[in-house]
Structures are given as C-alpha cells and as structure tokens.
mmCIF file of C-alpha atoms in Angstrom:
data_model
loop_
_atom_site.group_PDB
_atom_site.id
_atom_site.type_symbol
_atom_site.label_atom_id
_atom_site.label_comp_id
_atom_site.label_asym_id
_atom_site.label_seq_id
_atom_site.Cartn_x
_atom_site.Cartn_y
_atom_site.Cartn_z
ATOM 1 C CA UNK J 1 162.338 61.666 90.027
ATOM 2 C CA UNK J 2 159.849 64.506 90.581
ATOM 3 C CA UNK J 3 156.263 63.551 91.305
ATOM 4 C CA UNK J 4 155.364 66.181 88.673
ATOM 5 C CA UNK J 5 157.425 64.575 85.892
ATOM 6 C CA UNK J 6 154.278 63.692 83.959
ATOM 7 C CA UNK J 7 152.728 67.132 84.469
ATOM 8 C CA UNK J 8 154.039 69.065 81.498
ATOM 9 C CA UNK J 9 152.654 71.527 78.970
ATOM 10 C CA UNK J 10 153.005 70.430 75.348
ATOM 11 C CA UNK J 11 152.890 73.569 73.242
ATOM 12 C CA UNK J 12 154.358 72.386 69.963
ATOM 13 C CA UNK J 13 152.459 72.489 66.641
ATOM 14 C CA UNK J 14 151.790 68.762 66.813
ATOM 15 C CA UNK J 15 151.386 66.256 68.179
ATOM 16 C CA UNK J 16 149.100 68.220 70.482
ATOM 17 C CA UNK J 17 147.597 67.330 73.882
ATOM 18 C CA UNK J 18 144.853 64.692 73.911
ATOM 19 C CA UNK J 19 141.636 65.498 75.822
ATOM 20 C CA UNK J 20 140.791 62.994 78.597
ATOM 21 C CA UNK J 21 137.499 62.234 76.847
ATOM 22 C CA UNK J 22 139.376 61.219 73.724
ATOM 23 C CA UNK J 23 141.878 59.143 75.697
ATOM 24 C CA UNK J 24 139.016 57.310 77.352
ATOM 25 C CA UNK J 25 137.301 56.732 74.025
ATOM 26 C CA UNK J 26 140.480 55.182 72.601
ATOM 27 C CA UNK J 27 140.531 52.767 75.529
ATOM 28 C CA UNK J 28 137.336 51.155 74.202
ATOM 29 C CA UNK J 29 137.725 47.368 73.975
ATOM 30 C CA UNK J 30 138.952 46.271 70.559
ATOM 31 C CA UNK J 31 136.331 45.276 68.005
ATOM 32 C CA UNK J 32 136.516 43.363 64.759
ATOM 33 C CA UNK J 33 137.605 45.764 62.048
ATOM 34 C CA UNK J 34 135.182 44.182 59.544
ATOM 35 C CA UNK J 35 132.261 44.033 61.982
ATOM 36 C CA UNK J 36 129.009 45.938 61.772
ATOM 37 C CA UNK J 37 130.124 47.936 64.789
ATOM 38 C CA UNK J 38 133.266 49.035 62.922
ATOM 39 C CA UNK J 39 131.207 50.025 59.883
ATOM 40 C CA UNK J 40 128.934 52.127 62.071
ATOM 41 C CA UNK J 41 131.980 53.798 63.632
ATOM 42 C CA UNK J 42 133.459 54.613 60.214
ATOM 43 C CA UNK J 43 130.123 55.924 58.955
ATOM 44 C CA UNK J 44 129.771 58.251 61.952
ATOM 45 C CA UNK J 45 133.323 59.568 61.593
ATOM 46 C CA UNK J 46 132.826 60.360 57.906
ATOM 47 C CA UNK J 47 129.494 62.106 58.491
ATOM 48 C CA UNK J 48 130.898 64.289 61.266
ATOM 49 C CA UNK J 49 134.049 65.122 59.284
ATOM 50 C CA UNK J 50 132.052 66.618 56.412
ATOM 51 C CA UNK J 51 131.244 69.973 58.122
ATOM 52 C CA UNK J 52 134.855 70.274 59.316
ATOM 53 C CA UNK J 53 136.021 70.020 55.692
ATOM 54 C CA UNK J 54 133.113 72.117 54.481
ATOM 55 C CA UNK J 55 132.034 69.523 51.939
ATOM 56 C CA UNK J 56 129.192 67.242 50.952
ATOM 57 C CA UNK J 57 131.779 64.740 49.736
ATOM 58 C CA UNK J 58 132.736 61.836 51.996
ATOM 59 C CA UNK J 59 136.268 62.185 53.395
ATOM 60 C CA UNK J 60 138.433 59.068 53.197
ATOM 61 C CA UNK J 61 140.190 57.592 56.249
ATOM 62 C CA UNK J 62 143.775 56.349 55.847
ATOM 63 C CA UNK J 63 145.817 54.721 58.594
ATOM 64 C CA UNK J 64 148.991 56.750 58.257
ATOM 65 C CA UNK J 65 150.604 60.084 59.043
ATOM 66 C CA UNK J 66 149.791 63.377 57.368
ATOM 67 C CA UNK J 67 152.629 62.768 54.925
ATOM 68 C CA UNK J 68 150.862 59.638 53.690
ATOM 69 C CA UNK J 69 147.948 61.891 52.719
ATOM 70 C CA UNK J 70 150.319 64.305 50.945
ATOM 71 C CA UNK J 71 151.784 61.417 48.965
ATOM 72 C CA UNK J 72 148.321 60.049 48.190
ATOM 73 C CA UNK J 73 147.305 63.461 46.848
ATOM 74 C CA UNK J 74 150.306 63.516 44.520
ATOM 75 C CA UNK J 75 150.303 60.001 43.108
ATOM 76 C CA UNK J 76 146.552 59.869 42.546
ATOM 77 C CA UNK J 77 146.127 63.253 40.871
ATOM 78 C CA UNK J 78 149.197 63.775 38.649
ATOM 79 C CA UNK J 79 150.808 61.312 36.248
ATOM 80 C CA UNK J 80 154.564 60.966 35.918
ATOM 81 C CA UNK J 81 154.583 62.580 32.464
ATOM 82 C CA UNK J 82 152.662 65.650 33.615
ATOM 83 C CA UNK J 83 153.547 68.989 35.210
ATOM 84 C CA UNK J 84 152.448 70.531 38.495
ATOM 85 C CA UNK J 85 152.953 73.729 40.491
ATOM 86 C CA UNK J 86 153.859 73.799 44.175
ATOM 87 C CA UNK J 87 153.525 76.959 46.245
ATOM 88 C CA UNK J 88 156.458 76.737 48.667
ATOM 89 C CA UNK J 89 155.983 78.953 51.716
ATOM 90 C CA UNK J 90 157.998 76.774 54.082
ATOM 91 C CA UNK J 91 159.097 73.253 54.974
ATOM 92 C CA UNK J 92 155.799 71.551 54.180
ATOM 93 C CA UNK J 93 155.339 73.191 50.797
ATOM 94 C CA UNK J 94 158.873 71.969 50.185
ATOM 95 C CA UNK J 95 157.744 68.475 51.214
ATOM 96 C CA UNK J 96 155.012 68.505 48.571
ATOM 97 C CA UNK J 97 157.650 69.442 45.976
ATOM 98 C CA UNK J 98 159.983 66.678 47.133
ATOM 99 C CA UNK J 99 157.222 64.071 46.790
ATOM 100 C CA UNK J 100 156.481 65.223 43.242
ATOM 101 C CA UNK J 101 160.163 65.141 42.341
ATOM 102 C CA UNK J 102 160.621 61.673 43.835
ATOM 103 C CA UNK J 103 157.933 60.382 41.479
ATOM 104 C CA UNK J 104 159.540 62.059 38.481
ATOM 105 C CA UNK J 105 156.767 64.618 37.996
ATOM 106 C CA UNK J 106 157.858 67.956 36.530
ATOM 107 C CA UNK J 107 157.575 70.376 39.438
ATOM 108 C CA UNK J 108 157.397 74.157 39.086
ATOM 109 C CA UNK J 109 158.183 75.718 42.474
ATOM 110 C CA UNK J 110 156.705 79.111 43.314
ATOM 111 C CA UNK J 111 159.133 80.189 46.040
ATOM 112 C CA UNK J 112 157.684 82.558 48.630
ATOM 113 C CA UNK J 113 159.974 84.023 51.322
ATOM 114 C CA UNK J 114 159.570 82.031 54.533
ATOM 115 C CA UNK J 115 157.364 83.969 56.933
ATOM 116 C CA UNK J 116 155.210 85.420 54.137
ATOM 117 C CA UNK J 117 151.894 84.206 52.724
ATOM 118 C CA UNK J 118 151.422 83.706 48.993
ATOM 119 C CA UNK J 119 149.865 86.695 47.263
ATOM 120 C CA UNK J 120 147.017 85.800 44.851
ATOM 121 C CA UNK J 121 148.385 88.058 42.099
ATOM 122 C CA UNK J 122 151.791 86.382 42.361
ATOM 123 C CA UNK J 123 150.175 82.986 42.017
ATOM 124 C CA UNK J 124 148.010 84.106 39.092
ATOM 125 C CA UNK J 125 151.104 85.248 37.172
ATOM 126 C CA UNK J 126 152.954 82.017 37.942
ATOM 127 C CA UNK J 127 150.019 79.827 36.882
ATOM 128 C CA UNK J 128 149.839 81.628 33.539
ATOM 129 C CA UNK J 129 153.561 81.002 32.993
ATOM 130 C CA UNK J 130 153.007 77.244 33.362
ATOM 131 C CA UNK J 131 149.762 76.518 31.479
ATOM 132 C CA UNK J 132 150.502 72.782 31.155
ATOM 133 C CA UNK J 133 150.350 72.224 34.922
ATOM 134 C CA UNK J 134 147.681 69.713 35.883
ATOM 135 C CA UNK J 135 147.540 70.624 39.573
ATOM 136 C CA UNK J 136 148.549 73.353 42.016
ATOM 137 C CA UNK J 137 149.659 72.151 45.450
ATOM 138 C CA UNK J 138 149.402 74.561 48.389
ATOM 139 C CA UNK J 139 149.771 74.546 52.167
ATOM 140 C CA UNK J 140 146.934 76.140 54.156
ATOM 141 C CA UNK J 141 148.889 76.579 57.393
ATOM 142 C CA UNK J 142 152.670 76.436 56.940
ATOM 143 C CA UNK J 143 153.667 74.953 60.289
ATOM 144 C CA UNK J 144 157.351 75.766 59.933
ATOM 145 C CA UNK J 145 156.729 79.523 59.843
ATOM 146 C CA UNK J 146 153.276 80.094 61.345
ATOM 147 C CA UNK J 147 151.821 81.421 58.077
ATOM 148 C CA UNK J 148 148.196 80.940 57.045
ATOM 149 C CA UNK J 149 147.845 81.187 53.269
ATOM 150 C CA UNK J 150 144.655 82.814 51.855
ATOM 151 C CA UNK J 151 143.420 79.572 50.336
ATOM 152 C CA UNK J 152 140.008 80.845 49.235
ATOM 153 C CA UNK J 153 141.601 83.657 47.202
ATOM 154 C CA UNK J 154 144.361 81.431 45.853
ATOM 155 C CA UNK J 155 141.865 78.799 44.733
ATOM 156 C CA UNK J 156 139.857 81.488 42.961
ATOM 157 C CA UNK J 157 142.790 82.715 40.856
ATOM 158 C CA UNK J 158 143.794 79.157 39.969
ATOM 159 C CA UNK J 159 140.332 78.501 38.543
ATOM 160 C CA UNK J 160 140.327 81.858 36.744
ATOM 161 C CA UNK J 161 143.570 81.171 34.912
ATOM 162 C CA UNK J 162 143.768 77.393 34.444
ATOM 163 C CA UNK J 163 142.029 74.041 34.557
ATOM 164 C CA UNK J 164 144.502 72.729 37.143
ATOM 165 C CA UNK J 165 143.272 70.883 40.196
ATOM 166 C CA UNK J 166 143.508 72.863 43.435
ATOM 167 C CA UNK J 167 145.117 70.646 46.096
ATOM 168 C CA UNK J 168 145.549 71.770 49.703
ATOM 169 C CA UNK J 169 147.530 70.507 52.689
ATOM 170 C CA UNK J 170 145.403 71.397 55.736
ATOM 171 C CA UNK J 171 147.212 69.108 58.168
ATOM 172 C CA UNK J 172 148.025 71.766 60.762
ATOM 173 C CA UNK J 173 144.810 73.793 60.694
ATOM 174 C CA UNK J 174 141.783 71.646 59.795
ATOM 175 C CA UNK J 175 139.427 71.872 62.752
ATOM 176 C CA UNK J 176 140.861 75.222 63.880
ATOM 177 C CA UNK J 177 140.150 77.592 60.981
ATOM 178 C CA UNK J 178 137.234 77.949 58.558
ATOM 179 C CA UNK J 179 137.533 75.426 55.734
ATOM 180 C CA UNK J 180 134.951 75.525 52.946
ATOM 181 C CA UNK J 181 136.066 73.003 50.388
ATOM 182 C CA UNK J 182 132.937 73.086 48.224
ATOM 183 C CA UNK J 183 132.337 76.840 48.401
ATOM 184 C CA UNK J 184 135.974 77.698 47.636
ATOM 185 C CA UNK J 185 136.259 75.226 44.771
ATOM 186 C CA UNK J 186 139.030 73.147 46.303
ATOM 187 C CA UNK J 187 139.469 69.832 44.521
ATOM 188 C CA UNK J 188 141.409 67.872 47.102
ATOM 189 C CA UNK J 189 142.168 68.546 50.777
ATOM 190 C CA UNK J 190 144.330 66.397 53.037
ATOM 191 C CA UNK J 191 144.804 66.498 56.782
ATOM 192 C CA UNK J 192 145.985 64.476 59.762
ATOM 193 C CA UNK J 193 144.922 63.520 63.245
ATOM 194 C CA UNK J 194 147.597 64.903 65.566
ATOM 195 C CA UNK J 195 147.025 68.651 65.260
ATOM 196 C CA UNK J 196 143.759 70.530 65.802
ATOM 197 C CA UNK J 197 141.838 67.247 65.641
ATOM 198 C CA UNK J 198 143.200 66.410 69.131
ATOM 199 C CA UNK J 199 144.304 62.835 68.427
ATOM 200 C CA UNK J 200 147.582 60.908 68.421
ATOM 201 C CA UNK J 201 149.417 60.594 65.097
ATOM 202 C CA UNK J 202 148.256 57.786 62.839
ATOM 203 C CA UNK J 203 145.160 58.882 60.918
ATOM 204 C CA UNK J 204 145.089 60.800 57.647
ATOM 205 C CA UNK J 205 142.058 62.306 55.934
ATOM 206 C CA UNK J 206 141.516 62.986 52.228
ATOM 207 C CA UNK J 207 138.507 64.695 50.667
ATOM 208 C CA UNK J 208 138.092 64.891 46.880
ATOM 209 C CA UNK J 209 135.706 66.867 44.682
ATOM 210 C CA UNK J 210 133.810 65.251 41.803
ATOM 211 C CA UNK J 211 136.192 67.074 39.473
ATOM 212 C CA UNK J 212 139.163 65.540 41.266
ATOM 213 C CA UNK J 213 137.633 62.059 41.088
ATOM 214 C CA UNK J 214 137.228 62.368 37.326
ATOM 215 C CA UNK J 215 140.995 62.907 37.093
ATOM 216 C CA UNK J 216 141.997 60.367 39.736
ATOM 217 C CA UNK J 217 140.016 57.538 38.187
ATOM 218 C CA UNK J 218 141.854 58.022 34.862
ATOM 219 C CA UNK J 219 145.288 58.190 36.491
ATOM 220 C CA UNK J 220 147.410 55.114 35.716
ATOM 221 C CA UNK J 221 150.232 55.713 38.212
ATOM 222 C CA UNK J 222 151.090 52.458 40.002
ATOM 223 C CA UNK J 223 149.921 52.583 43.611
ATOM 224 C CA UNK J 224 148.604 50.117 46.151
ATOM 225 C CA UNK J 225 148.130 51.153 49.775
ATOM 226 C CA UNK J 226 147.508 54.784 48.817
ATOM 227 C CA UNK J 227 145.154 54.066 45.913
ATOM 228 C CA UNK J 228 142.302 56.498 46.579
ATOM 229 C CA UNK J 229 139.724 54.771 44.310
ATOM 230 C CA UNK J 230 140.112 51.678 46.505
ATOM 231 C CA UNK J 231 139.305 53.792 49.582
ATOM 232 C CA UNK J 232 136.325 55.354 47.842
ATOM 233 C CA UNK J 233 134.954 51.959 46.776
ATOM 234 C CA UNK J 234 135.257 50.600 50.311
ATOM 235 C CA UNK J 235 133.997 53.795 51.944
ATOM 236 C CA UNK J 236 130.743 53.381 50.051
ATOM 237 C CA UNK J 237 130.367 50.118 52.015
ATOM 238 C CA UNK J 238 131.383 51.798 55.310
ATOM 239 C CA UNK J 239 134.738 50.094 55.474
ATOM 240 C CA UNK J 240 138.362 50.566 54.405
ATOM 241 C CA UNK J 241 140.463 48.541 51.948
ATOM 242 C CA UNK J 242 143.092 47.754 54.604
ATOM 243 C CA UNK J 243 143.066 47.404 58.384
ATOM 244 C CA UNK J 244 141.867 50.673 59.948
ATOM 245 C CA UNK J 245 143.349 52.167 63.125
ATOM 246 C CA UNK J 246 140.287 51.178 65.135
ATOM 247 C CA UNK J 247 141.264 52.769 68.463
ATOM 248 C CA UNK J 248 142.041 56.055 66.732
ATOM 249 C CA UNK J 249 138.629 55.957 65.066
ATOM 250 C CA UNK J 250 136.982 55.711 68.489
ATOM 251 C CA UNK J 251 139.031 58.745 69.463
ATOM 252 C CA UNK J 252 138.150 60.572 66.257
ATOM 253 C CA UNK J 253 134.445 60.112 66.828
ATOM 254 C CA UNK J 254 134.820 61.602 70.303
ATOM 255 C CA UNK J 255 136.947 64.544 69.152
ATOM 256 C CA UNK J 256 134.379 65.337 66.457
ATOM 257 C CA UNK J 257 131.641 65.270 69.094
ATOM 258 C CA UNK J 258 133.691 67.766 71.119
ATOM 259 C CA UNK J 259 134.023 70.115 68.146
ATOM 260 C CA UNK J 260 130.270 69.912 67.528
ATOM 261 C CA UNK J 261 129.450 70.555 71.186
ATOM 262 C CA UNK J 262 131.623 73.671 71.242
ATOM 263 C CA UNK J 263 130.371 74.725 67.816
ATOM 264 C CA UNK J 264 132.726 75.192 64.884
ATOM 265 C CA UNK J 265 132.306 78.975 64.846
ATOM 266 C CA UNK J 266 133.280 79.112 68.510
ATOM 267 C CA UNK J 267 136.219 76.782 67.864
ATOM 268 C CA UNK J 268 137.487 79.157 65.169
ATOM 269 C CA UNK J 269 136.948 82.165 67.448
ATOM 270 C CA UNK J 270 138.879 80.451 70.259
ATOM 271 C CA UNK J 271 141.848 79.798 68.019
ATOM 272 C CA UNK J 272 141.808 83.406 66.814
ATOM 273 C CA UNK J 273 141.816 84.533 70.439
ATOM 274 C CA UNK J 274 144.762 82.265 71.251
ATOM 275 C CA UNK J 275 146.672 83.733 68.302
ATOM 276 C CA UNK J 276 145.990 87.290 69.402
ATOM 277 C CA UNK J 277 146.974 86.552 73.010
ATOM 278 C CA UNK J 278 150.236 84.962 71.893
ATOM 279 C CA UNK J 279 151.177 87.752 69.521
ATOM 280 C CA UNK J 280 150.316 90.471 72.042
ATOM 281 C CA UNK J 281 152.405 88.781 74.726
ATOM 282 C CA UNK J 282 155.411 88.349 72.420
ATOM 283 C CA UNK J 283 155.327 91.982 71.348
ATOM 284 C CA UNK J 284 154.988 93.171 74.945
ATOM 285 C CA UNK J 285 158.221 91.356 75.784
ATOM 286 C CA UNK J 286 160.039 93.106 72.943
ATOM 287 C CA UNK J 287 160.534 89.896 70.947
ATOM 288 C CA UNK J 288 160.156 89.784 67.168
ATOM 289 C CA UNK J 289 157.335 87.894 65.493
ATOM 290 C CA UNK J 290 158.210 86.129 62.247
ATOM 291 C CA UNK J 291 154.909 86.845 60.471
ATOM 292 C CA UNK J 292 152.656 89.852 60.006
ATOM 293 C CA UNK J 293 149.240 90.045 61.652
ATOM 294 C CA UNK J 294 147.620 89.490 58.251
ATOM 295 C CA UNK J 295 149.645 86.341 57.446
ATOM 296 C CA UNK J 296 149.664 84.805 60.941
ATOM 297 C CA UNK J 297 148.077 81.414 61.599
ATOM 298 C CA UNK J 298 145.645 80.864 64.500
ATOM 299 C CA UNK J 299 147.343 77.526 65.251
ATOM 300 C CA UNK J 300 151.065 78.274 65.633
ATOM 301 C CA UNK J 301 153.188 81.373 66.232
ATOM 302 C CA UNK J 302 156.845 81.663 65.175
ATOM 303 C CA UNK J 303 159.194 83.992 67.037
ATOM 304 C CA UNK J 304 162.718 85.010 66.067
ATOM 305 C CA UNK J 305 165.457 84.089 68.520
ATOM 306 C CA UNK J 306 167.997 86.550 69.840
ATOM 307 C CA UNK J 307 169.737 86.981 66.457
ATOM 308 C CA UNK J 308 173.145 86.580 68.062
ATOM 309 C CA UNK J 309 172.199 88.170 71.379
ATOM 310 C CA UNK J 310 170.780 84.984 72.887
ATOM 311 C CA UNK J 311 170.208 81.374 71.848
ATOM 312 C CA UNK J 312 166.666 80.172 71.093
ATOM 313 C CA UNK J 313 167.733 76.575 71.753
ATOM 314 C CA UNK J 314 168.973 77.558 75.216
ATOM 315 C CA UNK J 315 165.603 79.213 75.782
ATOM 316 C CA UNK J 316 163.810 76.007 74.786
ATOM 317 C CA UNK J 317 166.016 74.073 77.203
ATOM 318 C CA UNK J 318 165.083 76.410 80.055
ATOM 319 C CA UNK J 319 161.399 76.103 79.164
ATOM 320 C CA UNK J 320 161.669 72.287 79.243
ATOM 321 C CA UNK J 321 163.096 72.495 82.753
ATOM 322 C CA UNK J 322 159.894 74.294 83.717
ATOM 323 C CA UNK J 323 157.832 71.579 81.985
ATOM 324 C CA UNK J 324 156.811 73.725 79.003
ATOM 325 C CA UNK J 325 157.740 72.286 75.601
ATOM 326 C CA UNK J 326 157.845 74.499 72.515
ATOM 327 C CA UNK J 327 159.188 73.751 69.053
ATOM 328 C CA UNK J 328 162.344 74.966 67.344
ATOM 329 C CA UNK J 329 162.946 75.950 63.746
ATOM 330 C CA UNK J 330 163.140 73.624 60.751
ATOM 331 C CA UNK J 331 165.700 73.420 57.954
ATOM 332 C CA UNK J 332 167.631 76.716 57.656
ATOM 333 C CA UNK J 333 165.588 78.192 60.550
ATOM 334 C CA UNK J 334 166.934 75.653 63.037
ATOM 335 C CA UNK J 335 168.346 77.561 65.994
ATOM 336 C CA UNK J 336 166.931 80.853 64.707
ATOM 337 C CA UNK J 337 163.298 80.687 65.787
ATOM 338 C CA UNK J 338 161.055 79.008 68.309
ATOM 339 C CA UNK J 339 157.407 78.141 67.726
ATOM 340 C CA UNK J 340 154.473 78.070 70.117
ATOM 341 C CA UNK J 341 151.610 75.768 69.162
ATOM 342 C CA UNK J 342 148.126 76.829 70.266
ATOM 343 C CA UNK J 343 145.671 74.508 68.579
ATOM 344 C CA UNK J 344 143.269 71.770 69.503
ATOM 345 C CA UNK J 345 142.917 71.098 73.238
ATOM 346 C CA UNK J 346 144.232 74.531 74.207
ATOM 347 C CA UNK J 347 142.531 77.380 76.062
ATOM 348 C CA UNK J 348 143.507 80.918 77.140
ATOM 349 C CA UNK J 349 144.830 79.777 80.523
ATOM 350 C CA UNK J 350 147.312 77.548 78.695
ATOM 351 C CA UNK J 351 148.688 80.632 76.939
ATOM 352 C CA UNK J 352 149.048 82.484 80.240
ATOM 353 C CA UNK J 353 151.063 79.533 81.573
ATOM 354 C CA UNK J 354 153.329 79.686 78.525
ATOM 355 C CA UNK J 355 154.050 83.373 79.092
ATOM 356 C CA UNK J 356 154.674 82.918 82.796
ATOM 357 C CA UNK J 357 157.362 80.328 82.060
ATOM 358 C CA UNK J 358 158.630 82.138 78.960
ATOM 359 C CA UNK J 359 159.374 85.258 80.998
ATOM 360 C CA UNK J 360 161.165 83.249 83.690
ATOM 361 C CA UNK J 361 163.166 81.341 81.078
ATOM 362 C CA UNK J 362 164.225 84.499 79.246
ATOM 363 C CA UNK J 363 165.382 85.994 82.534
ATOM 364 C CA UNK J 364 167.350 82.839 83.339
ATOM 365 C CA UNK J 365 169.333 83.052 80.104
ATOM 366 C CA UNK J 366 170.116 86.704 80.707
ATOM 367 C CA UNK J 367 167.577 88.436 78.471
ATOM 368 C CA UNK J 368 166.424 91.709 79.964
ATOM 369 C CA UNK J 369 162.645 91.691 79.772
ATOM 370 C CA UNK J 370 159.924 93.303 81.906
ATOM 371 C CA UNK J 371 158.578 90.457 84.040
ATOM 372 C CA UNK J 372 154.808 90.206 83.884
ATOM 373 C CA UNK J 373 154.404 92.268 80.735
ATOM 374 C CA UNK J 374 153.802 89.293 78.446
ATOM 375 C CA UNK J 375 151.225 87.821 80.802
ATOM 376 C CA UNK J 376 149.561 91.217 81.191
ATOM 377 C CA UNK J 377 149.288 91.788 77.444
ATOM 378 C CA UNK J 378 147.817 88.310 76.921
ATOM 379 C CA UNK J 379 145.365 88.875 79.783
ATOM 380 C CA UNK J 380 144.200 92.134 78.211
ATOM 381 C CA UNK J 381 143.398 90.311 74.968
ATOM 382 C CA UNK J 382 141.636 87.615 76.955
ATOM 383 C CA UNK J 383 139.459 90.207 78.714
ATOM 384 C CA UNK J 384 138.386 91.692 75.377
ATOM 385 C CA UNK J 385 137.111 88.278 74.285
ATOM 386 C CA UNK J 386 135.183 87.487 77.484
#
C-alpha cells in the first residue's frame, strides 16, 4: 500500500474536503445535548448562519441530510389536496417533484433542458397557467448539471403573478454564492452541511419567512421528525426537539467563523474565480462545457465526455489512479459527462492540481490534447484575480 494512499484530492460536488480547523472542532469532547453549553452552541450557530442566508429569521437545525430538508419543505408548506409547481432543471429539481408526488400533492413540472437555467419569462408564463399552485419549488444550484438559476429574478416573477410561496433548494451553493433571502422575497430556503459549508454530511438547515410560517402553522399534514413548528418552538429556547448532531454543530460553528474571517464577499469572489479558472482550462483543452458562461455555477462545472470518441468513466478511473476524484453524470447523463466540484475548502492551487492530472489522464486514454494548455489558461485567470 502506498504511503500516499490517504493523500488524495476530492473534487466532487459534495461531500467536500473538511478543513483541519473544522476537524479539530468536531473532536471536542462530547457534551450533554440538553446542557447550557449545548444551548449556547446552538445559539451561536443560528446567529452566524443568518448572514449566510441573508435573513433576519432564525434558521432551523435538523440532524439529517439535505434531502431531509427538501422533504421538510414539502410536507410543511403544501397540503395533500393542494397544487404546486416544480422547476426541474436537473436531478435535484426532479427530486423535489418526486417528494411532492410521493405525498400525493398535485405537481406541475416546468421542464427545462438539462444544462440550461430557467428563464424568468418562461416561469412567469407557467405560473399564470397554474394559478391554484400554493408553492413554487426551485433549485438554486443544480448540482447534476452545474447550472445556477437566477433565483432573485425568478422569485420576483413568482410574486408578480401569484401568491405562491417561493421555496428554494440551496444545498449545493449556500455559503459560496450571494443569498439574500429577505431582500429577494424568498419564503423558504433549505441547505445542507456537506457542500460549501465545509462539513461532513448530517446537518440540514431550513429558514422560513414570516409569510411561510403563516402557511406552515395552518398545515395539517401528518409529520413528526420533520415538523418545522416543533423546531421553531424549541429553537426559541436554544434547543432542538430531537437529539442534535452535537459534534457537527461544533464543526459548524468553526466553519462559520472561517467564512466570517475570510469575509462573505471574498468567499463569493473566490468561488467565482475558481469557476472562471475551471472553465478557461476546459476550453483551452478543447473540451466542451455543458453550460453557458451566464448559466454556470461557481460551485461545480460539468463537462461533456468524448461523445463516442472517448469514455468519461475511463477518464475518471485514470484520475482516481492519480488521486484526483471527480464526479460522473446522474440519471440519463451517466457516462456522458464528468463534473468538477470547486466549492468550500478549495483554492486556486487546487484547480491547478486538477488540470495537471486531467491533462495526464486524457493523454493516458488516448485523447490528443496540448499538455500544459489547461494549466496555463487557469493560471492566466488566477493572475488576473491576484
């Protein structure tokens, strides 16, 4: 076994690498989850999450994956005899729709071609066609394609043409892109720990507007663990209704301190730089990006495979042999694309490492590419941001 077996580069769109500071924080000795120390920890986490969400509301902490937050958003905001719209721009918009359908809620799917962002005019027309819809569910960053939807504009047209709640999945971008829940009029945002928040999987976050709470508190859907009013009631006493993931909360507090120390504006700028470096390097190698510059997410980049000329899964295998791990495609894109994650604990030198190994791996599988060109293009972007 190589002495470097544990020295690898995780460049998937989640889970993402954990900073040593956060790892050390999670090693804090266990405390009583109903103790005053735990309440202080929860209070600090909620206070420091507020600017990340862009809200004066108090985000709720759920021990669960991001999907638990998606399900909580559905079952607390829409009753089984009501209608809802889901903007499907990829696999995670599709997941929202599947949750609604599982609960027997009438679901109107606005299908957007994968790799494209939702256009506000398209959404406005669709909302007007379904005036009985009580909520519109959207994905901020569609991880499966690398698309960032224009949430501020989409929220605006929803409010112009309906009284529906605006509900957003920000799992794969919260903490990496500007998020202004209150200013944009978003009623409910959900996210998770294992992406730009630089934590292991296991924590979910939900923030609700006053308008959303007025709907949620009248909703009679049966629910227990994911009953948001129970979390709100307990949050007001700096606790949670069920056992919190205490070690992850220690890590969350530390990751939030790191975001504050860097400054959120700088964090957003860094992620934009990482996106530009990645896209420039891919284009310099003659590979095809899945999304346009306008639609591209700062947290993950999707690249088409060889389209019959070479196998993206073979490329991923070669990258793994060089200790660089990237993601493949999901659903019908499996085997057709590969995805490079660049969020959270990621800096420009990490992107240069990816391109160094990407070029070697492409050469190994017989793809004729100009060695060094991807690295060079990424370096040129990096120099412009120095």
